[in-house]
JSON list of C-alpha atoms in Angstrom, two decimals:
[
{"chain": "A", "resi": 1, "resn": "MET", "atom": "CA", "xyz": [-16.08, -141.32, 233.16]},
{"chain": "A", "resi": 2, "resn": "ILE", "atom": "CA", "xyz": [-13.00, -142.65, 234.94]},
{"chain": "A", "resi": 3, "resn": "GLN", "atom": "CA", "xyz": [-12.33, -142.49, 238.67]},
{"chain": "A", "resi": 4, "resn": "CYS", "atom": "CA", "xyz": [-9.17, -140.43, 238.90]},
{"chain": "A", "resi": 5, "resn": "LYS", "atom": "CA", "xyz": [-8.66, -139.56, 242.55]},
{"chain": "A", "resi": 6, "resn": "THR", "atom": "CA", "xyz": [-6.59, -142.68, 243.17]},
{"chain": "A", "resi": 7, "resn": "LEU", "atom": "CA", "xyz": [-4.62, -142.10, 239.98]},
{"chain": "A", "resi": 8, "resn": "ILE", "atom": "CA", "xyz": [-3.49, -138.56, 240.83]},
{"chain": "A", "resi": 9, "resn": "PRO", "atom": "CA", "xyz": [-0.91, -139.56, 243.51]},
{"chain": "A", "resi": 10, "resn": "LEU", "atom": "CA", "xyz": [0.23, -142.43, 241.26]},
{"chain": "A", "resi": 11, "resn": "GLN", "atom": "CA", "xyz": [0.83, -140.05, 238.39]},
{"chain": "A", "resi": 12, "resn": "GLU", "atom": "CA", "xyz": [2.71, -137.65, 240.66]},
{"chain": "A", "resi": 13, "resn": "LEU", "atom": "CA", "xyz": [5.11, -140.48, 241.47]},
{"chain": "A", "resi": 14, "resn": "ASP", "atom": "CA", "xyz": [5.39, -141.42, 237.78]},
{"chain": "A", "resi": 15, "resn": "LEU", "atom": "CA", "xyz": [6.18, -137.84, 236.82]},
{"chain": "A", "resi": 16, "resn": "LYS", "atom": "CA", "xyz": [8.88, -137.70, 239.50]},
{"chain": "A", "resi": 17, "resn": "ILE", "atom": "CA", "xyz": [10.33, -140.96, 238.17]},
{"chain": "A", "resi": 18, "resn": "ASP", "atom": "CA", "xyz": [10.23, -139.62, 234.59]},
{"chain": "A", "resi": 19, "resn": "ALA", "atom": "CA", "xyz": [11.90, -136.37, 235.70]},
{"chain": "A", "resi": 20, "resn": "ALA", "atom": "CA", "xyz": [14.61, -138.32, 237.52]},
{"chain": "A", "resi": 21, "resn": "ASN", "atom": "CA", "xyz": [15.25, -140.51, 234.47]},
{"chain": "A", "resi": 22, "resn": "ALA", "atom": "CA", "xyz": [15.42, -137.34, 232.35]},
{"chain": "A", "resi": 23, "resn": "GLN", "atom": "CA", "xyz": [18.06, -135.98, 234.74]},
{"chain": "A", "resi": 24, "resn": "ILE", "atom": "CA", "xyz": [20.10, -139.16, 234.34]},
{"chain": "A", "resi": 25, "resn": "GLU", "atom": "CA", "xyz": [19.84, -138.96, 230.56]},
{"chain": "A", "resi": 26, "resn": "GLU", "atom": "CA", "xyz": [20.86, -135.29, 230.56]},
{"chain": "A", "resi": 27, "resn": "LYS", "atom": "CA", "xyz": [23.93, -136.07, 232.68]},
{"chain": "A", "resi": 28, "resn": "LYS", "atom": "CA", "xyz": [24.89, -138.87, 230.29]},
{"chain": "A", "resi": 29, "resn": "GLN", "atom": "CA", "xyz": [24.38, -136.57, 227.30]},
{"chain": "A", "resi": 30, "resn": "LYS", "atom": "CA", "xyz": [26.52, -133.90, 228.95]},
{"chain": "A", "resi": 31, "resn": "ALA", "atom": "CA", "xyz": [29.43, -136.33, 229.22]},
{"chain": "A", "resi": 32, "resn": "LEU", "atom": "CA", "xyz": [28.85, -137.48, 225.63]},
{"chain": "A", "resi": 33, "resn": "ARG", "atom": "CA", "xyz": [28.80, -133.89, 224.35]},
{"chain": "A", "resi": 34, "resn": "MET", "atom": "CA", "xyz": [32.06, -133.14, 226.14]},
{"chain": "A", "resi": 35, "resn": "GLN", "atom": "CA", "xyz": [33.61, -136.33, 224.73]},
{"chain": "A", "resi": 36, "resn": "THR", "atom": "CA", "xyz": [32.44, -135.44, 221.21]},
{"chain": "A", "resi": 37, "resn": "GLU", "atom": "CA", "xyz": [33.89, -131.93, 221.47]},
{"chain": "A", "resi": 38, "resn": "ILE", "atom": "CA", "xyz": [37.22, -133.33, 222.65]},
{"chain": "A", "resi": 39, "resn": "ASP", "atom": "CA", "xyz": [37.24, -135.95, 219.88]},
{"chain": "A", "resi": 40, "resn": "ASN", "atom": "CA", "xyz": [36.51, -133.23, 217.30]},
{"chain": "A", "resi": 41, "resn": "ASP", "atom": "CA", "xyz": [39.36, -131.09, 218.63]},
{"chain": "A", "resi": 42, "resn": "ALA", "atom": "CA", "xyz": [41.69, -134.09, 218.61]},
{"chain": "A", "resi": 43, "resn": "ALA", "atom": "CA", "xyz": [40.69, -134.89, 215.01]},
{"chain": "A", "resi": 44, "resn": "LEU", "atom": "CA", "xyz": [41.37, -131.29, 214.02]},
{"chain": "A", "resi": 45, "resn": "LEU", "atom": "CA", "xyz": [44.79, -131.51, 215.65]},
{"chain": "A", "resi": 46, "resn": "GLU", "atom": "CA", "xyz": [45.54, -134.66, 213.65]},
{"chain": "A", "resi": 47, "resn": "LYS", "atom": "CA", "xyz": [44.69, -132.79, 210.45]},
{"chain": "A", "resi": 48, "resn": "LYS", "atom": "CA", "xyz": [46.97, -129.93, 211.46]},
{"chain": "A", "resi": 49, "resn": "GLN", "atom": "CA", "xyz": [49.76, -132.39, 212.26]},
{"chain": "A", "resi": 50, "resn": "ALA", "atom": "CA", "xyz": [49.31, -134.02, 208.84]},
{"chain": "A", "resi": 51, "resn": "LEU", "atom": "CA", "xyz": [49.40, -130.58, 207.21]},
{"chain": "A", "resi": 52, "resn": "LEU", "atom": "CA", "xyz": [52.53, -129.69, 209.18]},
{"chain": "A", "resi": 53, "resn": "LYS", "atom": "CA", "xyz": [54.26, -132.85, 208.00]},
{"chain": "A", "resi": 54, "resn": "LYS", "atom": "CA", "xyz": [53.25, -132.10, 204.40]},
{"chain": "A", "resi": 55, "resn": "ILE", "atom": "CA", "xyz": [54.64, -128.55, 204.59]},
{"chain": "A", "resi": 56, "resn": "GLN", "atom": "CA", "xyz": [57.86, -129.78, 206.23]},
{"chain": "A", "resi": 57, "resn": "LEU", "atom": "CA", "xyz": [58.41, -132.29, 203.44]},
{"chain": "A", "resi": 58, "resn": "ARG", "atom": "CA", "xyz": [57.65, -129.61, 200.86]},
{"chain": "A", "resi": 59, "resn": "ARG", "atom": "CA", "xyz": [60.11, -127.24, 202.48]},
{"chain": "A", "resi": 60, "resn": "ARG", "atom": "CA", "xyz": [62.87, -129.88, 202.52]},
{"chain": "A", "resi": 61, "resn": "ALA", "atom": "CA", "xyz": [62.29, -130.61, 198.85]},
{"chain": "A", "resi": 62, "resn": "ALA", "atom": "CA", "xyz": [62.38, -126.87, 198.09]},
{"chain": "A", "resi": 63, "resn": "GLU", "atom": "CA", "xyz": [65.61, -126.45, 200.06]},
{"chain": "A", "resi": 64, "resn": "THR", "atom": "CA", "xyz": [67.18, -129.29, 198.09]},
{"chain": "A", "resi": 65, "resn": "GLU", "atom": "CA", "xyz": [66.07, -127.68, 194.83]},
{"chain": "A", "resi": 66, "resn": "PHE", "atom": "CA", "xyz": [67.30, -124.28, 196.08]},
{"chain": "A", "resi": 67, "resn": "GLU", "atom": "CA", "xyz": [70.75, -125.69, 196.81]},
{"chain": "A", "resi": 68, "resn": "GLY", "atom": "CA", "xyz": [70.86, -127.35, 193.39]},
{"chain": "A", "resi": 69, "resn": "LEU", "atom": "CA", "xyz": [69.96, -124.10, 191.63]},
{"chain": "A", "resi": 70, "resn": "ASN", "atom": "CA", "xyz": [72.57, -122.15, 193.60]},
{"chain": "A", "resi": 71, "resn": "ALA", "atom": "CA", "xyz": [75.16, -124.70, 192.59]},
{"chain": "A", "resi": 72, "resn": "ALA", "atom": "CA", "xyz": [74.04, -124.40, 188.97]},
{"chain": "A", "resi": 73, "resn": "VAL", "atom": "CA", "xyz": [74.31, -120.58, 189.12]},
{"chain": "A", "resi": 74, "resn": "LYS", "atom": "CA", "xyz": [77.85, -120.80, 190.52]},
{"chain": "A", "resi": 75, "resn": "SER", "atom": "CA", "xyz": [78.80, -123.30, 187.83]},
{"chain": "A", "resi": 76, "resn": "SER", "atom": "CA", "xyz": [77.42, -121.01, 185.10]},
{"chain": "A", "resi": 77, "resn": "GLN", "atom": "CA", "xyz": [79.24, -118.03, 186.60]},
{"chain": "A", "resi": 78, "resn": "LEU", "atom": "CA", "xyz": [82.53, -119.98, 186.55]},
{"chain": "A", "resi": 79, "resn": "LYS", "atom": "CA", "xyz": [81.95, -120.78, 182.90]},
{"chain": "A", "resi": 80, "resn": "LEU", "atom": "CA", "xyz": [81.39, -117.09, 182.18]},
{"chain": "A", "resi": 81, "resn": "ALA", "atom": "CA", "xyz": [84.72, -116.32, 183.80]},
{"chain": "A", "resi": 82, "resn": "SER", "atom": "CA", "xyz": [86.52, -118.78, 181.56]},
{"chain": "A", "resi": 83, "resn": "ALA", "atom": "CA", "xyz": [88.53, -117.42, 178.66]},
{"chain": "A", "resi": 84, "resn": "GLY", "atom": "CA", "xyz": [87.72, -118.10, 175.03]},
{"chain": "A", "resi": 85, "resn": "ILE", "atom": "CA", "xyz": [83.91, -118.48, 175.30]},
{"chain": "A", "resi": 86, "resn": "PRO", "atom": "CA", "xyz": [82.18, -117.56, 172.04]},
{"chain": "A", "resi": 87, "resn": "PRO", "atom": "CA", "xyz": [79.81, -114.58, 172.25]},
{"chain": "A", "resi": 88, "resn": "ALA", "atom": "CA", "xyz": [76.73, -116.72, 171.52]},
{"chain": "A", "resi": 89, "resn": "ALA", "atom": "CA", "xyz": [77.60, -119.18, 174.30]},
{"chain": "A", "resi": 90, "resn": "TYR", "atom": "CA", "xyz": [78.34, -116.27, 176.64]},
{"chain": "A", "resi": 91, "resn": "SER", "atom": "CA", "xyz": [74.92, -114.74, 175.98]},
{"chain": "A", "resi": 92, "resn": "ALA", "atom": "CA", "xyz": [73.25, -118.10, 176.48]},
{"chain": "A", "resi": 93, "resn": "LEU", "atom": "CA", "xyz": [74.98, -118.54, 179.85]},
{"chain": "A", "resi": 94, "resn": "GLU", "atom": "CA", "xyz": [73.87, -115.05, 180.93]},
{"chain": "A", "resi": 95, "resn": "ARG", "atom": "CA", "xyz": [70.27, -115.83, 180.06]},
{"chain": "A", "resi": 96, "resn": "GLU", "atom": "CA", "xyz": [70.49, -119.15, 181.87]},
{"chain": "A", "resi": 97, "resn": "ILE", "atom": "CA", "xyz": [71.85, -117.45, 184.98]},
{"chain": "A", "resi": 98, "resn": "VAL", "atom": "CA", "xyz": [68.99, -114.91, 184.95]},
{"chain": "A", "resi": 99, "resn": "VAL", "atom": "CA", "xyz": [66.43, -117.73, 184.72]},
{"chain": "A", "resi": 100, "resn": "GLN", "atom": "CA", "xyz": [68.15, -119.72, 187.45]},
{"chain": "A", "resi": 101, "resn": "LYS", "atom": "CA", "xyz": [68.35, -116.72, 189.79]},
{"chain": "A", "resi": 102, "resn": "ALA", "atom": "CA", "xyz": [64.69, -115.88, 189.19]},
{"chain": "A", "resi": 103, "resn": "LYS", "atom": "CA", "xyz": [63.68, -119.45, 190.01]},
{"chain": "A", "resi": 104, "resn": "THR", "atom": "CA", "xyz": [66.00, -119.44, 193.03]},
{"chain": "A", "resi": 105, "resn": "SER", "atom": "CA", "xyz": [64.34, -116.28, 194.32]},
{"chain": "A", "resi": 106, "resn": "GLU", "atom": "CA", "xyz": [60.88, -117.77, 193.79]},
{"chain": "A", "resi": 107, "resn": "ILE", "atom": "CA", "xyz": [61.79, -120.95, 195.66]},
{"chain": "A", "resi": 108, "resn": "GLU", "atom": "CA", "xyz": [63.42, -118.95, 198.46]},
{"chain": "A", "resi": 109, "resn": "THR", "atom": "CA", "xyz": [60.17, -117.00, 198.91]},
{"chain": "A", "resi": 110, "resn": "LYS", "atom": "CA", "xyz": [58.19, -120.24, 199.13]},
{"chain": "A", "resi": 111, "resn": "ILE", "atom": "CA", "xyz": [60.66, -121.63, 201.68]},
{"chain": "A", "resi": 112, "resn": "LEU", "atom": "CA", "xyz": [60.28, -118.55, 203.85]},
{"chain": "A", "resi": 113, "resn": "GLU", "atom": "CA", "xyz": [56.47, -118.73, 203.58]},
{"chain": "A", "resi": 114, "resn": "ASP", "atom": "CA", "xyz": [56.55, -122.40, 204.56]},
{"chain": "A", "resi": 115, "resn": "MET", "atom": "CA", "xyz": [58.84, -121.65, 207.50]},
{"chain": "A", "resi": 116, "resn": "GLU", "atom": "CA", "xyz": [56.28, -119.11, 208.75]},
{"chain": "A", "resi": 117, "resn": "LYS", "atom": "CA", "xyz": [53.46, -121.62, 208.31]},
{"chain": "A", "resi": 118, "resn": "ILE", "atom": "CA", "xyz": [55.46, -124.28, 210.15]},
{"chain": "A", "resi": 119, "resn": "GLU", "atom": "CA", "xyz": [56.14, -121.90, 213.03]},
{"chain": "A", "resi": 120, "resn": "VAL", "atom": "CA", "xyz": [52.45, -120.96, 213.33]},
{"chain": "A", "resi": 121, "resn": "LEU", "atom": "CA", "xyz": [51.32, -124.59, 213.10]},
{"chain": "A", "resi": 122, "resn": "ASP", "atom": "CA", "xyz": [53.94, -125.73, 215.64]},
{"chain": "A", "resi": 123, "resn": "LYS", "atom": "CA", "xyz": [52.67, -123.22, 218.21]},
{"chain": "A", "resi": 124, "resn": "ASP", "atom": "CA", "xyz": [49.03, -123.94, 217.41]},
{"chain": "A", "resi": 125, "resn": "ILE", "atom": "CA", "xyz": [49.50, -127.71, 217.68]},
{"chain": "A", "resi": 126, "resn": "GLU", "atom": "CA", "xyz": [51.49, -127.43, 220.89]},
{"chain": "A", "resi": 127, "resn": "LYS", "atom": "CA", "xyz": [48.78, -125.27, 222.45]},
{"chain": "A", "resi": 128, "resn": "GLY", "atom": "CA", "xyz": [46.02, -127.55, 221.10]},
{"chain": "A", "resi": 129, "resn": "LEU", "atom": "CA", "xyz": [47.63, -130.68, 222.53]},
{"chain": "A", "resi": 130, "resn": "LYS", "atom": "CA", "xyz": [47.83, -129.08, 225.98]},
{"chain": "A", "resi": 131, "resn": "VAL", "atom": "CA", "xyz": [44.19, -127.97, 225.76]},
{"chain": "A", "resi": 132, "resn": "VAL", "atom": "CA", "xyz": [42.96, -131.41, 224.66]},
{"chain": "A", "resi": 133, "resn": "ALA", "atom": "CA", "xyz": [44.99, -133.13, 227.38]},
{"chain": "A", "resi": 134, "resn": "GLY", "atom": "CA", "xyz": [43.58, -130.74, 229.98]},
{"chain": "A", "resi": 135, "resn": "ARG", "atom": "CA", "xyz": [40.03, -131.25, 228.75]},
{"chain": "A", "resi": 136, "resn": "ARG", "atom": "CA", "xyz": [40.46, -135.03, 228.85]},
{"chain": "A", "resi": 137, "resn": "GLU", "atom": "CA", "xyz": [41.62, -134.83, 232.46]},
{"chain": "A", "resi": 138, "resn": "HIS", "atom": "CA", "xyz": [38.67, -132.59, 233.25]},
{"chain": "A", "resi": 139, "resn": "LEU", "atom": "CA", "xyz": [36.30, -135.01, 231.52]},
{"chain": "A", "resi": 140, "resn": "VAL", "atom": "CA", "xyz": [37.51, -137.85, 233.74]},
{"chain": "A", "resi": 141, "resn": "GLN", "atom": "CA", "xyz": [36.67, -135.73, 236.80]},
{"chain": "A", "resi": 142, "resn": "VAL", "atom": "CA", "xyz": [33.30, -134.71, 235.36]},
{"chain": "A", "resi": 143, "resn": "LYS", "atom": "CA", "xyz": [32.39, -138.33, 234.53]},
{"chain": "A", "resi": 144, "resn": "ALA", "atom": "CA", "xyz": [33.26, -139.42, 238.06]},
{"chain": "A", "resi": 145, "resn": "ARG", "atom": "CA", "xyz": [31.09, -136.64, 239.52]},
{"chain": "A", "resi": 146, "resn": "LEU", "atom": "CA", "xyz": [28.22, -137.37, 237.12]},
{"chain": "A", "resi": 147, "resn": "ASN", "atom": "CA", "xyz": [28.37, -141.09, 237.91]},
{"chain": "A", "resi": 148, "resn": "ASP", "atom": "CA", "xyz": [28.10, -140.29, 241.63]},
{"chain": "A", "resi": 149, "resn": "GLU", "atom": "CA", "xyz": [25.13, -138.01, 240.94]},
{"chain": "A", "resi": 150, "resn": "ILE", "atom": "CA", "xyz": [23.48, -140.67, 238.76]},
{"chain": "A", "resi": 151, "resn": "LEU", "atom": "CA", "xyz": [23.86, -143.27, 241.51]},
{"chain": "A", "resi": 152, "resn": "VAL", "atom": "CA", "xyz": [22.10, -140.91, 243.95]},
{"chain": "A", "resi": 153, "resn": "ILE", "atom": "CA", "xyz": [19.26, -140.34, 241.46]},
{"chain": "A", "resi": 154, "resn": "LYS", "atom": "CA", "xyz": [18.93, -144.07, 240.82]},
{"chain": "A", "resi": 155, "resn": "LYS", "atom": "CA", "xyz": [18.51, -144.67, 244.54]},
{"chain": "A", "resi": 156, "resn": "GLU", "atom": "CA", "xyz": [15.81, -141.98, 244.61]},
{"chain": "A", "resi": 157, "resn": "ILE", "atom": "CA", "xyz": [14.10, -143.71, 241.68]},
{"chain": "A", "resi": 158, "resn": "GLU", "atom": "CA", "xyz": [14.11, -147.03, 243.53]},
{"chain": "A", "resi": 159, "resn": "ILE", "atom": "CA", "xyz": [12.42, -145.36, 246.51]},
{"chain": "A", "resi": 160, "resn": "LEU", "atom": "CA", "xyz": [9.85, -143.75, 244.20]},
{"chain": "A", "resi": 161, "resn": "LYS", "atom": "CA", "xyz": [9.20, -147.09, 242.49]},
{"chain": "A", "resi": 162, "resn": "THR", "atom": "CA", "xyz": [8.60, -148.72, 245.87]},
{"chain": "A", "resi": 163, "resn": "GLN", "atom": "CA", "xyz": [6.17, -145.95, 246.77]},
{"chain": "A", "resi": 164, "resn": "ARG", "atom": "CA", "xyz": [4.50, -146.37, 243.39]},
{"chain": "A", "resi": 165, "resn": "GLY", "atom": "CA", "xyz": [4.06, -150.09, 243.93]},
{"chain": "A", "resi": 166, "resn": "GLN", "atom": "CA", "xyz": [2.42, -149.45, 247.27]},
{"chain": "A", "resi": 167, "resn": "CYS", "atom": "CA", "xyz": [0.23, -146.73, 245.76]},
{"chain": "A", "resi": 168, "resn": "SER", "atom": "CA", "xyz": [-0.94, -148.97, 242.90]},
{"chain": "A", "resi": 169, "resn": "LEU", "atom": "CA", "xyz": [-2.23, -151.57, 245.37]},
{"chain": "A", "resi": 170, "resn": "GLY", "atom": "CA", "xyz": [-5.12, -149.27, 246.25]},
{"chain": "A", "resi": 171, "resn": "ILE", "atom": "CA", "xyz": [-6.25, -148.79, 242.63]},
{"chain": "A", "resi": 172, "resn": "GLU", "atom": "CA", "xyz": [-8.82, -150.96, 240.91]},
{"chain": "A", "resi": 173, "resn": "THR", "atom": "CA", "xyz": [-7.28, -153.26, 238.31]},
{"chain": "A", "resi": 174, "resn": "GLY", "atom": "CA", "xyz": [-9.36, -151.95, 235.38]},
{"chain": "A", "resi": 175, "resn": "ILE", "atom": "CA", "xyz": [-8.57, -148.31, 236.18]},
{"chain": "A", "resi": 176, "resn": "LEU", "atom": "CA", "xyz": [-4.89, -149.06, 236.66]},
{"chain": "A", "resi": 177, "resn": "GLU", "atom": "CA", "xyz": [-4.71, -150.95, 233.35]},
{"chain": "A", "resi": 178, "resn": "LYS", "atom": "CA", "xyz": [-6.41, -148.06, 231.55]},
{"chain": "A", "resi": 179, "resn": "TYR", "atom": "CA", "xyz": [-3.94, -145.62, 233.09]},
{"chain": "A", "resi": 180, "resn": "GLU", "atom": "CA", "xyz": [-0.93, -147.78, 232.21]},
{"chain": "A", "resi": 181, "resn": "GLU", "atom": "CA", "xyz": [-2.18, -148.14, 228.64]},
{"chain": "A", "resi": 182, "resn": "LEU", "atom": "CA", "xyz": [-2.59, -144.38, 228.23]},
{"chain": "A", "resi": 183, "resn": "LYS", "atom": "CA", "xyz": [0.74, -143.68, 229.90]},
{"chain": "A", "resi": 184, "resn": "LYS", "atom": "CA", "xyz": [2.51, -145.97, 227.44]},
{"chain": "A", "resi": 185, "resn": "LYS", "atom": "CA", "xyz": [0.62, -144.44, 224.52]},
{"chain": "A", "resi": 186, "resn": "ARG", "atom": "CA", "xyz": [1.26, -140.83, 225.54]},
{"chain": "A", "resi": 187, "resn": "ARG", "atom": "CA", "xyz": [4.76, -141.47, 226.91]},
{"chain": "A", "resi": 188, "resn": "GLY", "atom": "CA", "xyz": [4.22, -139.17, 229.84]},
{"chain": "A", "resi": 189, "resn": "GLN", "atom": "CA", "xyz": [1.46, -137.36, 231.65]},
{"chain": "A", "resi": 190, "resn": "VAL", "atom": "CA", "xyz": [-2.03, -138.81, 231.41]},
{"chain": "A", "resi": 191, "resn": "LEU", "atom": "CA", "xyz": [-4.14, -136.84, 233.89]},
{"chain": "A", "resi": 192, "resn": "TYR", "atom": "CA", "xyz": [-4.64, -133.10, 233.53]},
{"chain": "A", "resi": 193, "resn": "ALA", "atom": "CA", "xyz": [-6.45, -130.69, 235.82]},
{"chain": "A", "resi": 194, "resn": "CYS", "atom": "CA", "xyz": [-8.78, -128.56, 233.70]},
{"chain": "A", "resi": 195, "resn": "GLU", "atom": "CA", "xyz": [-10.25, -125.20, 234.67]},
{"chain": "A", "resi": 196, "resn": "ASN", "atom": "CA", "xyz": [-10.87, -123.69, 231.23]},
{"chain": "A", "resi": 197, "resn": "PRO", "atom": "CA", "xyz": [-12.97, -124.83, 228.24]},
{"chain": "A", "resi": 198, "resn": "ALA", "atom": "CA", "xyz": [-9.86, -126.13, 226.45]},
{"chain": "A", "resi": 199, "resn": "CYS", "atom": "CA", "xyz": [-7.76, -129.28, 226.85]},
{"chain": "A", "resi": 200, "resn": "PRO", "atom": "CA", "xyz": [-4.55, -128.39, 228.75]},
{"chain": "A", "resi": 201, "resn": "ALA", "atom": "CA", "xyz": [-2.77, -131.26, 226.99]},
{"chain": "A", "resi": 202, "resn": "CYS", "atom": "CA", "xyz": [-3.50, -130.49, 223.32]},
{"chain": "A", "resi": 203, "resn": "GLY", "atom": "CA", "xyz": [-5.07, -127.02, 223.50]},
{"chain": "A", "resi": 204, "resn": "MET", "atom": "CA", "xyz": [-8.21, -127.99, 221.60]},
{"chain": "A", "resi": 205, "resn": "GLY", "atom": "CA", "xyz": [-11.47, -126.37, 222.70]},
{"chain": "A", "resi": 206, "resn": "LEU", "atom": "CA", "xyz": [-13.86, -128.64, 224.59]},
{"chain": "A", "resi": 207, "resn": "PRO", "atom": "CA", "xyz": [-17.32, -129.21, 223.06]},
{"chain": "A", "resi": 208, "resn": "ALA", "atom": "CA", "xyz": [-20.21, -127.85, 225.14]},
{"chain": "A", "resi": 209, "resn": "GLY", "atom": "CA", "xyz": [-21.63, -131.29, 225.85]},
{"chain": "A", "resi": 210, "resn": "PHE", "atom": "CA", "xyz": [-18.26, -132.66, 226.94]},
{"chain": "A", "resi": 211, "resn": "LEU", "atom": "CA", "xyz": [-17.63, -129.61, 229.13]},
{"chain": "A", "resi": 212, "resn": "SER", "atom": "CA", "xyz": [-21.08, -129.95, 230.72]},
{"chain": "A", "resi": 213, "resn": "SER", "atom": "CA", "xyz": [-20.38, -133.59, 231.54]},
{"chain": "A", "resi": 214, "resn": "LEU", "atom": "CA", "xyz": [-16.88, -132.85, 232.82]},
{"chain": "A", "resi": 215, "resn": "THR", "atom": "CA", "xyz": [-18.06, -130.12, 235.21]},
{"chain": "A", "resi": 216, "resn": "SER", "atom": "CA", "xyz": [-20.87, -132.25, 236.58]},
{"chain": "A", "resi": 217, "resn": "HIS", "atom": "CA", "xyz": [-18.64, -134.64, 238.54]},
{"chain": "A", "resi": 218, "resn": "ASP", "atom": "CA", "xyz": [-15.17, -135.03, 240.07]},
{"chain": "A", "resi": 219, "resn": "GLU", "atom": "CA", "xyz": [-13.98, -137.86, 237.86]},
{"chain": "A", "resi": 220, "resn": "ALA", "atom": "CA", "xyz": [-12.02, -137.80, 234.59]},
{"chain": "A", "resi": 221, "resn": "GLU", "atom": "CA", "xyz": [-13.16, -137.80, 230.98]},
{"chain": "A", "resi": 222, "resn": "SER", "atom": "CA", "xyz": [-11.04, -138.62, 227.90]},
{"chain": "A", "resi": 223, "resn": "CYS", "atom": "CA", "xyz": [-10.29, -135.75, 225.53]},
{"chain": "A", "resi": 224, "resn": "SER", "atom": "CA", "xyz": [-11.71, -136.72, 222.15]},
{"chain": "A", "resi": 225, "resn": "ASN", "atom": "CA", "xyz": [-8.69, -135.20, 220.40]},
{"chain": "A", "resi": 226, "resn": "CYS", "atom": "CA", "xyz": [-5.68, -136.51, 222.34]},
{"chain": "A", "resi": 227, "resn": "ASP", "atom": "CA", "xyz": [-7.10, -139.09, 224.80]},
{"chain": "A", "resi": 228, "resn": "ALA", "atom": "CA", "xyz": [-5.71, -137.26, 227.83]},
{"chain": "A", "resi": 229, "resn": "LEU", "atom": "CA", "xyz": [-7.77, -137.77, 230.99]},
{"chain": "A", "resi": 230, "resn": "LEU", "atom": "CA", "xyz": [-9.22, -134.45, 232.11]},
{"chain": "A", "resi": 231, "resn": "TYR", "atom": "CA", "xyz": [-10.74, -133.67, 235.48]},
{"chain": "A", "resi": 232, "resn": "TRP", "atom": "CA", "xyz": [-12.40, -130.35, 236.31]},
{"chain": "A", "resi": 233, "resn": "THR", "atom": "CA", "xyz": [-10.88, -128.00, 238.91]},
{"chain": "A", "resi": 234, "resn": "GLY", "atom": "CA", "xyz": [-12.46, -124.75, 237.74]},
{"chain": "A", "resi": 235, "resn": "LEU", "atom": "CA", "xyz": [-15.64, -123.00, 238.82]},
{"chain": "A", "resi": 236, "resn": "ARG", "atom": "CA", "xyz": [-18.89, -124.89, 238.60]},
{"chain": "A", "resi": 237, "resn": "ASP", "atom": "CA", "xyz": [-22.30, -123.46, 237.84]}
]
């Protein structure tokens, strides 16, 4: 049996402090999530920019090859127009021109496809850069606002801690040490009001003997399953 009446207001202060710290952590996480999203978008833009550069280089190489093939076709056509070419050489030149034109057409198609890709990527990257820049500016504003809110919460925590210190002065040392030990172990709430034959902390049913003892006084008993301190607030026989 543990005297709990003096611990209840202390725990209320602790829970308020925990809730305030949770608010601070959530605000920090919000800024971190926004930063991560922006960093991911920026990384994606870098990949698109690298892809754009690769396609541009590929297109330039294709254009150079295209020009070379066109020059080769013109040269072959001039040879065909020359007088005194043997029939076998003439046929060979015709076949060569057909192959060159087919390859020229294939390269031209690839150049056009790359030009379309470059146009799409250019617009996408331009839009993405504006979005990332805007989100970075917004993040600066959000961080400033969150920092102001965190400072307010920290001041509230300091007030609560002062109240807690004053509250703890009225608690017996042994009871306070037991509470602090359980609070550290459970990382949160220690005392639970109980009005049903089950532990409100872990949900386990309370043995008849334990329940009989718990309902016979106003102090707290430790749950045998989770060590939470339970005090009875339900109906008594």
